[in-house]
Coordinates of C-alpha atoms in Angstrom, one line a residue:
X1 CA 98.3 50.6 21.6
X2 CA 95.7 49.3 19.3
X3 CA 92.5 50.7 18.1
X4 CA 90.0 47.7 18.0
X5 CA 86.3 49.3 19.6
X6 CA 84.5 48.5 16.5
X7 CA 86.5 45.7 15.1
X8 CA 84.2 43.2 13.2
X9 CA 85.0 39.4 12.6
X10 CA 83.2 40.0 9.1
X11 CA 85.4 43.3 8.4
X12 CA 87.6 43.1 5.2
X13 CA 90.5 44.6 3.6
X14 CA 89.6 46.6 0.8
X15 CA 93.1 46.5 -0.9
X16 CA 96.0 44.0 -0.6
X17 CA 98.2 44.5 2.5
X18 CA 101.8 45.3 2.1
X19 CA 104.0 42.7 3.7
X20 CA 105.7 43.4 6.9
X21 CA 109.6 42.7 7.4
X22 CA 111.6 43.0 10.6
X23 CA 112.9 46.2 11.3
X24 CA 116.8 46.7 11.0
X25 CA 116.6 48.8 14.5
X26 CA 114.5 48.2 17.3
X27 CA 111.2 47.8 16.0
X28 CA 107.6 48.6 17.7
X29 CA 106.6 45.9 20.6
X30 CA 103.4 45.3 18.6
X31 CA 102.6 45.6 15.2
X32 CA 100.0 48.1 13.9
X33 CA 97.7 49.0 10.8
X34 CA 97.6 52.2 8.8
X35 CA 95.1 52.9 6.1
X36 CA 96.4 55.5 3.5
X37 CA 93.6 57.6 1.5
X38 CA 94.7 59.8 -1.0
X39 CA 91.5 60.6 -2.8
X40 CA 91.1 63.9 -4.5
X41 CA 88.4 66.4 -6.1
X42 CA 90.7 69.5 -6.2
X43 CA 94.1 69.7 -7.6
X44 CA 95.7 66.5 -7.6
X45 CA 99.6 66.0 -6.3
X46 CA 99.9 63.1 -8.7
X47 CA 103.5 62.2 -8.3
X48 CA 103.8 63.4 -4.7
X49 CA 100.9 60.8 -4.0
X50 CA 102.6 58.0 -5.7
X51 CA 106.1 58.9 -4.0
X52 CA 104.5 59.4 -0.6
X53 CA 102.7 55.7 -0.6
X54 CA 105.7 53.9 -1.5
X55 CA 107.4 55.7 1.1
X56 CA 104.9 55.0 3.7
X57 CA 105.0 51.4 2.6
X58 CA 108.7 51.3 2.7
X59 CA 108.3 52.7 6.2
X60 CA 105.9 50.0 7.4
X61 CA 107.8 47.1 6.2
X62 CA 111.0 48.7 8.1
X63 CA 109.0 49.4 11.3
X64 CA 106.9 46.7 12.0
X65 CA 103.2 48.3 10.6
X66 CA 100.9 47.1 7.8
X67 CA 100.1 49.6 5.2
X68 CA 96.4 49.7 3.4
X69 CA 96.1 52.1 0.5
X70 CA 93.0 53.0 -0.8
X71 CA 91.1 56.1 -3.0
X72 CA 87.7 54.6 -1.9
X73 CA 85.7 56.6 0.4
X74 CA 83.5 53.5 1.0
X75 CA 86.5 52.2 3.2
X76 CA 85.2 54.6 5.8
X77 CA 82.7 52.4 7.7
X78 CA 83.0 51.5 11.4
X79 CA 83.8 48.0 10.9
X80 CA 86.8 48.7 8.4
X81 CA 88.2 51.6 10.3
X82 CA 88.3 49.5 13.4
X83 CA 91.2 47.6 11.6
X84 CA 93.4 50.4 11.6
X85 CA 95.3 52.5 14.5
X86 CA 95.8 55.4 11.8
X87 CA 94.3 56.8 9.0
X88 CA 96.9 58.9 6.6
X89 CA 95.4 61.7 4.5
X90 CA 98.1 61.7 2.0
X91 CA 97.5 64.8 -0.2
X92 CA 94.1 64.6 -0.2
X93 CA 92.1 67.5 -1.3
X94 CA 88.6 69.1 -2.2
X95 CA 87.8 72.0 -4.0
X96 CA 89.3 75.0 -2.1
X97 CA 87.0 77.4 -0.4
X98 CA 84.0 75.4 -1.7
X99 CA 82.2 74.1 1.4
X100 CA 80.0 71.8 -0.7
X101 CA 83.0 69.8 -2.2
X102 CA 83.4 66.9 -0.2
X103 CA 84.9 63.5 -0.2
X104 CA 82.6 61.6 2.0
X105 CA 79.0 61.1 2.6
X106 CA 77.4 61.7 5.9
X107 CA 77.4 58.3 7.2
X108 CA 81.2 58.0 6.2
X109 CA 81.8 61.1 8.3
X110 CA 80.2 60.1 11.0
X111 CA 81.9 56.5 10.8
X112 CA 85.3 58.7 10.9
X113 CA 84.5 61.2 13.7
X114 CA 83.1 57.9 15.8
X115 CA 86.7 56.3 14.8
X116 CA 88.6 59.2 16.4
X117 CA 86.5 59.4 19.2
X118 CA 87.2 55.9 20.1
X119 CA 91.0 56.6 19.9
X120 CA 91.8 56.6 16.6
X121 CA 94.6 58.4 14.9
X122 CA 95.1 60.8 12.1
X123 CA 97.9 61.8 9.9
X124 CA 97.6 64.8 7.7
X125 CA 100.1 65.3 5.0
X126 CA 100.4 68.8 3.0
X127 CA 97.1 69.0 1.1
X128 CA 95.3 67.5 3.9
X129 CA 94.6 70.9 4.8
X130 CA 93.1 71.8 1.4
X131 CA 90.2 69.2 2.4
X132 CA 86.7 69.1 3.4
X133 CA 86.1 72.9 4.1
X134 CA 82.4 71.9 5.1
X135 CA 83.2 69.6 7.7
X136 CA 83.7 71.4 11.1
X137 CA 84.7 68.1 12.6
X138 CA 87.5 67.7 10.1
X139 CA 88.5 71.1 10.5
X140 CA 89.2 70.7 14.1
X141 CA 91.0 67.6 13.4
X142 CA 93.4 68.8 10.7
X143 CA 94.2 72.0 13.0
X144 CA 94.0 74.9 9.9
X145 CA 92.5 75.0 6.6
X146 CA 95.1 75.9 3.5
X147 CA 94.6 79.7 2.3
X148 CA 97.5 80.3 -0.4
X149 CA 100.8 79.7 -1.2
X150 CA 103.8 81.2 -3.1
X151 CA 106.2 79.8 -5.4
X152 CA 108.0 76.6 -4.5
X153 CA 111.0 77.6 -2.7
X154 CA 113.8 76.7 0.0
X155 CA 113.2 77.9 3.6
X156 CA 114.3 77.5 7.2
X157 CA 111.9 75.3 9.0
X158 CA 112.3 76.3 12.9
X159 CA 112.5 73.1 14.9
X160 CA 110.6 74.1 18.1
X161 CA 110.1 70.4 19.6
X162 CA 113.2 68.5 19.3
X163 CA 111.3 65.6 21.6
X164 CA 108.6 64.5 19.4
X165 CA 109.2 61.3 17.4
X166 CA 108.5 63.3 14.3
X167 CA 110.9 65.9 14.8
X168 CA 113.4 64.9 17.7
X169 CA 116.1 64.0 14.9
X170 CA 116.1 67.5 13.0
X171 CA 118.5 70.1 13.8
X172 CA 117.2 73.3 15.3
X173 CA 116.9 74.9 11.7
X174 CA 116.0 72.6 9.1
X175 CA 116.6 73.9 5.4
X176 CA 114.5 72.3 2.7
X177 CA 112.6 72.9 -0.6
X178 CA 108.8 72.5 -0.7
X179 CA 105.5 74.3 -1.2
X180 CA 105.0 76.5 1.6
X181 CA 101.6 76.9 2.8
X182 CA 99.6 79.7 4.4
X183 CA 96.6 79.1 6.5
X184 CA 93.5 80.8 7.4
X185 CA 93.9 80.3 11.0
X186 CA 96.9 80.1 13.1
X187 CA 96.7 76.7 15.0
X188 CA 99.1 77.6 17.7
X189 CA 96.3 78.0 20.6
X190 CA 94.7 74.7 19.8
X191 CA 97.5 72.3 19.0
X192 CA 101.2 71.7 20.0
X193 CA 103.4 73.4 17.3
X194 CA 106.4 71.4 16.4
X195 CA 108.0 73.6 13.7
X196 CA 107.1 76.7 12.0
X197 CA 108.6 78.9 9.4
X198 CA 111.3 81.5 9.4
X199 CA 109.3 84.0 7.0
X200 CA 112.3 86.1 6.6
X201 CA 114.1 83.0 4.8
X202 CA 112.1 83.0 1.8
X203 CA 109.2 85.0 0.1
X204 CA 105.7 84.3 1.3
X205 CA 104.0 87.2 -0.2
X206 CA 101.1 89.1 0.9
X207 CA 99.4 86.2 3.0
X208 CA 102.5 86.4 5.3
X209 CA 101.3 85.0 8.7
X210 CA 104.1 86.4 10.8
X211 CA 104.1 83.4 13.2
X212 CA 103.7 80.4 11.0
X213 CA 103.0 77.0 12.0
X214 CA 103.9 74.2 9.6
X215 CA 103.7 71.1 11.7
X216 CA 101.7 70.3 14.7
X217 CA 100.2 67.7 16.9
X218 CA 97.2 67.7 19.2
X219 CA 94.9 65.2 21.2
X220 CA 91.1 65.7 19.6
X221 CA 88.1 64.3 21.1
X222 CA 89.6 60.9 22.2
X223 CA 92.1 60.4 19.3
X224 CA 95.2 61.7 18.2
X225 CA 96.2 64.3 15.2
X226 CA 99.5 65.1 13.8
X227 CA 99.7 67.2 10.4
X228 CA 103.0 68.5 8.1
X229 CA 102.5 71.1 5.6
X230 CA 105.5 69.6 4.0
X231 CA 105.4 67.0 1.3
X232 CA 104.1 68.8 -1.8
X233 CA 107.1 67.6 -4.2
X234 CA 107.8 64.2 -5.3
X235 CA 111.5 64.6 -4.3
X236 CA 110.4 65.1 -0.5
X237 CA 109.7 61.3 -0.1
X238 CA 113.0 60.2 -1.0
X239 CA 114.6 62.8 1.7
X240 CA 115.9 60.4 4.6
X241 CA 115.1 63.2 7.0
X242 CA 111.4 63.8 5.8
X243 CA 110.7 59.9 5.8
X244 CA 111.5 60.0 9.7
X245 CA 109.7 63.0 10.0
X246 CA 106.6 60.9 8.5
X247 CA 107.5 58.0 10.4
X248 CA 107.2 60.0 13.8
X249 CA 103.9 61.4 12.8
X250 CA 102.5 58.2 12.0
X251 CA 103.8 56.4 15.0
X252 CA 102.4 59.0 17.3
X253 CA 98.9 59.1 15.5
X254 CA 99.0 55.4 15.9
X255 CA 99.8 55.2 19.5
X256 CA 103.2 53.6 19.1
X257 CA 104.9 56.3 20.9
X258 CA 103.8 59.0 23.4
X259 CA 104.1 62.8 23.3
X260 CA 103.0 66.0 24.8
X261 CA 100.6 67.5 22.4
X262 CA 98.8 69.9 24.4
X263 CA 98.7 73.4 23.3
X264 CA 101.8 75.5 24.7
X265 CA 102.0 79.3 25.0
X266 CA 103.7 81.6 27.3
X267 CA 106.8 79.7 28.3
X268 CA 110.4 81.3 28.6
X269 CA 113.2 79.3 27.8
X270 CA 115.7 78.3 30.7
X271 CA 117.9 76.1 28.4
X272 CA 117.5 75.7 24.6
X273 CA 121.3 75.7 24.0
X274 CA 122.5 78.5 26.1
X275 CA 123.8 77.6 29.7
X276 CA 123.6 81.3 31.0
X277 CA 122.0 81.6 34.5
X278 CA 123.1 78.0 35.4
X279 CA 125.6 76.8 37.6
X280 CA 127.3 73.4 38.6
X281 CA 127.2 72.3 42.3
X282 CA 129.3 69.1 43.4
X283 CA 130.9 66.7 41.3
X284 CA 130.6 66.0 37.7
X285 CA 129.1 68.3 34.9
X286 CA 126.6 68.3 32.0
X287 CA 128.1 68.1 28.3
X288 CA 126.1 70.8 26.3
X289 CA 125.9 70.1 22.3
X290 CA 123.0 70.1 19.8
X291 CA 121.2 72.2 22.2
X292 CA 121.3 69.0 24.5
X293 CA 122.8 68.5 28.2
X294 CA 123.8 65.0 28.9
X295 CA 124.9 64.4 32.5
X296 CA 128.3 62.9 33.2
X297 CA 129.9 61.6 36.6
X298 CA 128.5 63.1 39.9
X299 CA 127.1 63.4 42.3
X300 CA 126.5 66.6 41.4
X301 CA 123.4 69.3 40.5
X302 CA 123.3 71.6 37.5
X303 CA 121.1 74.2 39.0
X304 CA 119.4 77.3 37.4
X305 CA 120.9 80.1 40.0
X306 CA 119.5 83.2 37.9
X307 CA 116.1 83.2 39.5
X308 CA 113.8 81.2 42.0
X309 CA 110.0 80.5 41.7
X310 CA 106.9 79.7 43.3
X311 CA 104.0 79.0 41.3
X312 CA 104.9 78.1 37.8
X313 CA 104.6 75.2 35.2
X314 CA 108.1 73.8 34.3
X315 CA 108.4 71.8 30.9
X316 CA 111.6 69.9 29.8
X317 CA 112.6 67.1 27.3
X318 CA 114.5 64.2 28.6
X319 CA 115.8 60.8 27.4
X320 CA 118.0 57.9 29.0
X321 CA 120.2 55.4 27.2
X322 CA 119.7 52.8 29.4
X323 CA 119.1 52.0 32.8
X324 CA 119.9 55.3 34.0
X325 CA 119.2 57.7 36.8
X326 CA 118.5 61.1 37.2
X327 CA 116.0 63.5 38.5
X328 CA 114.5 67.0 38.5
X329 CA 115.0 69.1 41.7
X330 CA 112.6 71.5 42.8
X331 CA 112.2 74.2 45.8
X332 CA 115.9 74.6 47.0
X333 CA 117.4 77.5 48.3
X334 CA 120.8 78.6 46.6
X335 CA 123.7 76.6 47.5
X336 CA 126.6 75.0 45.9
X337 CA 126.2 72.1 47.9
X338 CA 124.1 69.7 46.0
X339 CA 123.0 67.9 49.1
X340 CA 121.1 71.0 50.2
X341 CA 118.8 70.4 47.1
X342 CA 118.3 66.9 48.8
X343 CA 117.5 67.8 52.3
X344 CA 115.6 71.1 51.4
X345 CA 113.8 70.6 48.1
X346 CA 112.2 67.6 46.3
X347 CA 113.0 65.5 43.4
X348 CA 111.0 64.0 40.5
X349 CA 112.9 61.1 39.7
X350 CA 113.9 59.6 36.5
X351 CA 114.9 55.8 36.6
X352 CA 112.1 53.6 35.5
X353 CA 113.5 50.5 37.0
X354 CA 113.7 52.0 40.7
X355 CA 111.5 51.0 43.8
X356 CA 107.9 52.3 43.4
X357 CA 108.6 55.4 45.6
X358 CA 111.8 55.9 43.6
X359 CA 110.8 55.3 40.2
X360 CA 110.4 57.8 37.2
X361 CA 107.5 60.3 38.2
X362 CA 108.1 59.7 41.8
X363 CA 108.0 62.7 44.2
X364 CA 111.6 60.9 45.5
X365 CA 110.7 58.9 48.5
X366 CA 107.6 60.7 49.4
X367 CA 105.3 59.6 46.8
X368 CA 105.3 57.0 43.8
X369 CA 103.2 57.9 40.5
X370 CA 100.4 56.1 39.5
X371 CA 102.2 53.2 37.8
X372 CA 99.7 52.2 35.2
X373 CA 99.2 55.4 34.0
X374 CA 103.1 56.2 34.1
X375 CA 103.8 52.8 32.0
X376 CA 101.4 54.0 29.4
X377 CA 102.8 57.4 29.0
X378 CA 106.6 56.4 29.1
X379 CA 108.5 56.1 25.9
X380 CA 111.4 53.5 26.5
X381 CA 115.2 54.1 26.6
X382 CA 116.5 55.9 23.4
X383 CA 113.3 57.8 23.0
X384 CA 112.4 61.5 24.4
X385 CA 110.1 62.0 27.0
X386 CA 108.6 65.4 28.4
X387 CA 107.8 66.3 31.9
X388 CA 105.4 69.0 33.1
X389 CA 105.8 69.8 36.6
X390 CA 103.2 72.0 37.7
X391 CA 103.8 73.6 41.1
X392 CA 100.8 75.8 42.5
X393 CA 101.9 76.7 45.9
X394 CA 103.0 73.7 47.8
X395 CA 100.8 71.5 45.4
X396 CA 103.3 69.5 42.7
X397 CA 101.5 67.6 39.7
X398 CA 103.6 65.5 37.6
X399 CA 102.8 65.1 34.1
X400 CA 104.7 62.5 31.6
X401 CA 104.1 62.9 27.8
X402 CA 100.8 65.0 29.0
X403 CA 99.7 62.5 30.9
X404 CA 99.1 63.2 34.9
X405 CA 101.0 60.6 36.9
X406 CA 101.6 62.0 40.4
X407 CA 99.9 64.8 42.5
X408 CA 101.9 65.6 46.1
X409 CA 101.3 68.4 48.5
X410 CA 103.8 69.5 50.7
X411 CA 103.0 69.5 54.3
X412 CA 106.5 69.3 56.0
X413 CA 107.4 72.6 57.2
X414 CA 111.0 72.0 56.8
X415 CA 110.8 72.0 52.9
X416 CA 108.9 74.0 50.4
X417 CA 108.2 73.8 46.7
X418 CA 109.5 77.4 46.2
X419 CA 112.8 78.1 45.3
X420 CA 115.3 77.2 42.7
X421 CA 115.1 74.2 40.2
X422 CA 118.1 71.9 38.9
X423 CA 118.9 68.9 36.9
X424 CA 120.8 65.9 38.9
X425 CA 124.0 64.0 37.3
X426 CA 123.7 60.7 39.5
X427 CA 127.0 59.5 38.7
X428 CA 129.0 57.6 35.8
X429 CA 127.1 55.3 33.7
X430 CA 123.6 57.1 34.5
X431 CA 123.6 59.1 31.5
X432 CA 120.4 61.2 30.9
X433 CA 120.3 63.9 28.3
X434 CA 117.7 66.9 28.7
X435 CA 116.6 69.3 26.1
X436 CA 114.2 72.4 25.6
X437 CA 114.2 73.4 29.4
X438 CA 111.0 76.1 29.7
X439 CA 109.2 77.7 32.2
X440 CA 105.8 79.6 32.6
X441 CA 105.4 81.7 35.9
X442 CA 102.2 81.5 37.0
X443 CA 102.8 84.2 39.6
X444 CA 101.8 87.0 37.6
X445 CA 98.0 86.2 37.2
X446 CA 97.8 86.4 41.4
X447 CA 99.5 87.9 44.3
X448 CA 102.9 87.2 44.2
X449 CA 104.4 85.4 47.4
X450 CA 108.3 84.9 47.8
X451 CA 110.1 82.7 50.5
X452 CA 112.3 85.2 51.9
X453 CA 114.8 82.7 52.5
X454 CA 115.2 82.1 48.6
X455 CA 117.1 85.1 47.5
X456 CA 119.1 85.3 44.6
X457 CA 122.0 87.3 46.6
X458 CA 122.2 88.9 49.7
X459 CA 124.5 90.8 51.8
X460 CA 124.8 90.0 55.9
X461 CA 121.7 87.7 56.0
X462 CA 121.4 83.8 56.0
X463 CA 118.6 81.3 56.0
X464 CA 117.5 80.3 59.4
X465 CA 115.8 77.0 60.1
X466 CA 112.8 77.6 62.5
X467 CA 109.6 76.0 63.5
X468 CA 106.7 77.5 62.4
X469 CA 107.8 79.1 59.5
X470 CA 106.3 78.2 55.9
X471 CA 108.8 76.0 54.4
X472 CA 110.6 75.4 57.6
X473 CA 113.1 78.4 57.4
X474 CA 113.4 82.2 57.6
X475 CA 115.6 84.9 56.1
X476 CA 117.6 85.6 59.4
X477 CA 120.5 87.5 61.1
X478 CA 119.4 90.8 59.9
X479 CA 121.0 93.6 61.0
X480 CA 120.9 97.4 60.0
X481 CA 122.1 97.8 56.4
X482 CA 121.9 94.1 55.4
X483 CA 120.1 93.3 52.2
X484 CA 118.6 90.4 50.1
X485 CA 118.0 90.4 46.3
X486 CA 115.3 88.6 44.5
X487 CA 115.5 88.6 40.8
X488 CA 112.5 88.6 38.1
X489 CA 109.5 89.1 40.9
X490 CA 106.2 89.7 38.9
X491 CA 105.3 93.2 40.6
X492 CA 103.3 94.3 37.9
X493 CA 100.1 96.1 39.1
X494 CA 101.0 95.4 42.8
X495 CA 99.6 98.4 45.1
X496 CA 100.6 96.9 48.6
X497 CA 103.1 94.6 50.3
X498 CA 102.9 92.5 53.1
X499 CA 105.4 90.5 55.2
X500 CA 105.2 87.6 57.8
X501 CA 107.8 88.4 60.2
X502 CA 109.1 87.2 63.7
X503 CA 111.2 89.1 66.0
X504 CA 112.4 88.6 69.9
X505 CA 114.8 91.5 69.2
X506 CA 114.5 95.3 68.8
X507 CA 112.5 95.3 65.6
X508 CA 113.0 97.9 62.7
X509 CA 112.0 98.8 59.3
X510 CA 111.8 96.9 56.1
X511 CA 112.3 98.8 52.8
X512 CA 111.2 97.4 49.6
X513 CA 113.4 98.8 46.7
X514 CA 114.2 98.3 43.0
X515 CA 117.4 98.2 41.1
X516 CA 119.8 98.0 43.9
X517 CA 119.8 98.3 47.4
X518 CA 120.1 102.0 47.4
X519 CA 117.7 102.2 44.5
X520 CA 114.1 103.8 44.3
X521 CA 111.6 102.9 47.6
X522 CA 108.3 101.3 46.7
X523 CA 107.4 101.3 50.4
X524 CA 108.4 100.6 53.8
X525 CA 106.9 99.1 56.7
X526 CA 108.0 99.0 60.7
X527 CA 108.5 95.5 62.1
X528 CA 107.7 95.3 65.8
X529 CA 108.7 92.8 68.5
X530 CA 106.2 90.3 68.1
X531 CA 106.7 89.0 71.5
X532 CA 109.3 86.3 70.8
X533 CA 111.2 84.1 68.2
X534 CA 108.2 81.9 67.7
X535 CA 105.4 84.4 67.4
X536 CA 104.7 85.2 63.7
X537 CA 102.8 88.0 62.6
X538 CA 101.9 90.1 59.5
X539 CA 103.1 93.6 58.6
X540 CA 101.9 95.4 55.8
X541 CA 102.1 98.6 53.6
X542 CA 101.1 100.7 50.3
X543 CA 103.4 100.5 47.6
X544 CA 104.1 103.5 44.6
X545 CA 105.8 103.8 41.7
X546 CA 105.9 100.0 41.1
X547 CA 107.1 99.2 37.7
X548 CA 105.7 97.4 35.1
X549 CA 106.3 93.7 34.4
X550 CA 108.7 91.9 36.5
X551 CA 111.7 93.5 38.3
X552 CA 114.5 92.6 40.3
X553 CA 113.6 93.5 43.9
X554 CA 115.8 94.3 47.0
X555 CA 114.7 93.8 50.7
X556 CA 116.8 96.4 52.8
X557 CA 116.7 96.5 56.6
X558 CA 117.0 99.2 58.9
X559 CA 117.0 99.9 63.0
X560 CA 119.2 99.7 66.0
X561 CA 121.3 97.1 67.6
X562 CA 121.8 93.5 66.1
X563 CA 119.2 90.7 65.2
X564 CA 116.7 92.9 64.3
X565 CA 113.7 90.4 63.0
X566 CA 113.4 87.8 60.6
X567 CA 111.3 87.6 57.6
X568 CA 109.3 84.4 56.6
X569 CA 107.7 85.3 53.3
X570 CA 106.4 88.5 51.4
X571 CA 103.7 89.2 49.1
X572 CA 103.0 91.8 46.6
X573 CA 99.2 92.3 46.7
X574 CA 97.0 93.9 44.0
X575 CA 93.9 96.0 44.7
X576 CA 90.3 94.3 43.8
X577 CA 88.8 95.0 40.5

């Protein structure tokens, strides 16, 4: 991906380019060009700048990009910037807390703004956050301004994203010596945090931030931004792990690799090393090492059996080793048969060489992705990718590394997007790895509707295929004393309950409880004979003593006789504010 919007035939390099050599491992498909800017007005990190510049030159020579170094702000013209895919601010400084202190003229600032807006990339290293306090555009680009720092010391860096090219090689906790900045603002709401500091591992002093991002990335006004607070010491640039960290940031900013760098808050980990709540169905398995799952053999399904979901954002990182095959299954009922997920849910495919309706990003056999958008967003085998699977009712949107590549709405009454999620292990040789599986439940912001057949556990009842049911199935075979449990339902603030039911039998009573099948009754509602087993109607009741947050909900059933009624779905409603 080349930034060439402003390229002029007369543009000249201001300093000597460093020669490019072939990479010892796979190099980028297209060479790119990087400008390193290290002008200082305030404190100067002299030895770190020298070591950092040499490290970037070495990285360029080994990885197929050219490097130009300058401390002349005159390089910031539209014509000159057009030659570069990324600009590195290497320990630049102005005078802390002095908005009048500046590196650039207004014209130079305007040229750089236009460069970013046209798709250019920015890399900020350490004191780049101690730069241009009086320039709001730059403040947004870097993400946060420097505030203070304690003495240099060893600290534990918590690596939050191990799929980004700058952090994928790192352990979950990275112990290193540096000068640890505090910042004036927390960037988590405006950038994607890649790593943060464990403040209990060092002495941050009175300026402790608590939640303390230290490396982040973000799309910004058409361009890309990556910043690391590390890199104060000369020794940092001799550290192989830090060099790879810096290389990944440069590659991301230059558009040489892709990542989902949108801000991310409110997610709960389903897997980040622990497989608690997961179950294997069918053949094969997943290895679990270094907080990474890797498929083995098959065909099987590793599914999250602890809870079912209705509306949610599911994010997960994945990587293929070659021409491999896997997928993410959504909206299937609990079962130890992996074919139940195939027949009742939907698979978002991982296999870039399969047919258009069965390739990476496809809703398998139902709708292929926007292939051009997919190809532009997809990282190759050996590199990590990130899916966001956004389910809102029966609509599924697929995002790859932050780019929307598919949008599918279920209209098949025999299927539903509500239910469980799982990872496919397709077969021997189809080896796909997964990291950092996390979910944001979106049902808390609106009435919570649950497909009744998507229970977590039950006694006496079972799903029943029925025409006219939402999702194509009901909770059936209901007799007096039976029950069904639904884990982690968002009931906070609910004041009412309604259910879609059908009965050609005697009808009965539906009770809503928490805690156990004999737990407190929140409400109960009579279910009549609706006029036949194909005639649906809604019944409703008020609720009382509803617990805060989420709760394990039980539906219990009472009446006389057998085959009382079926439940299609049920909803916890909230009073209008």
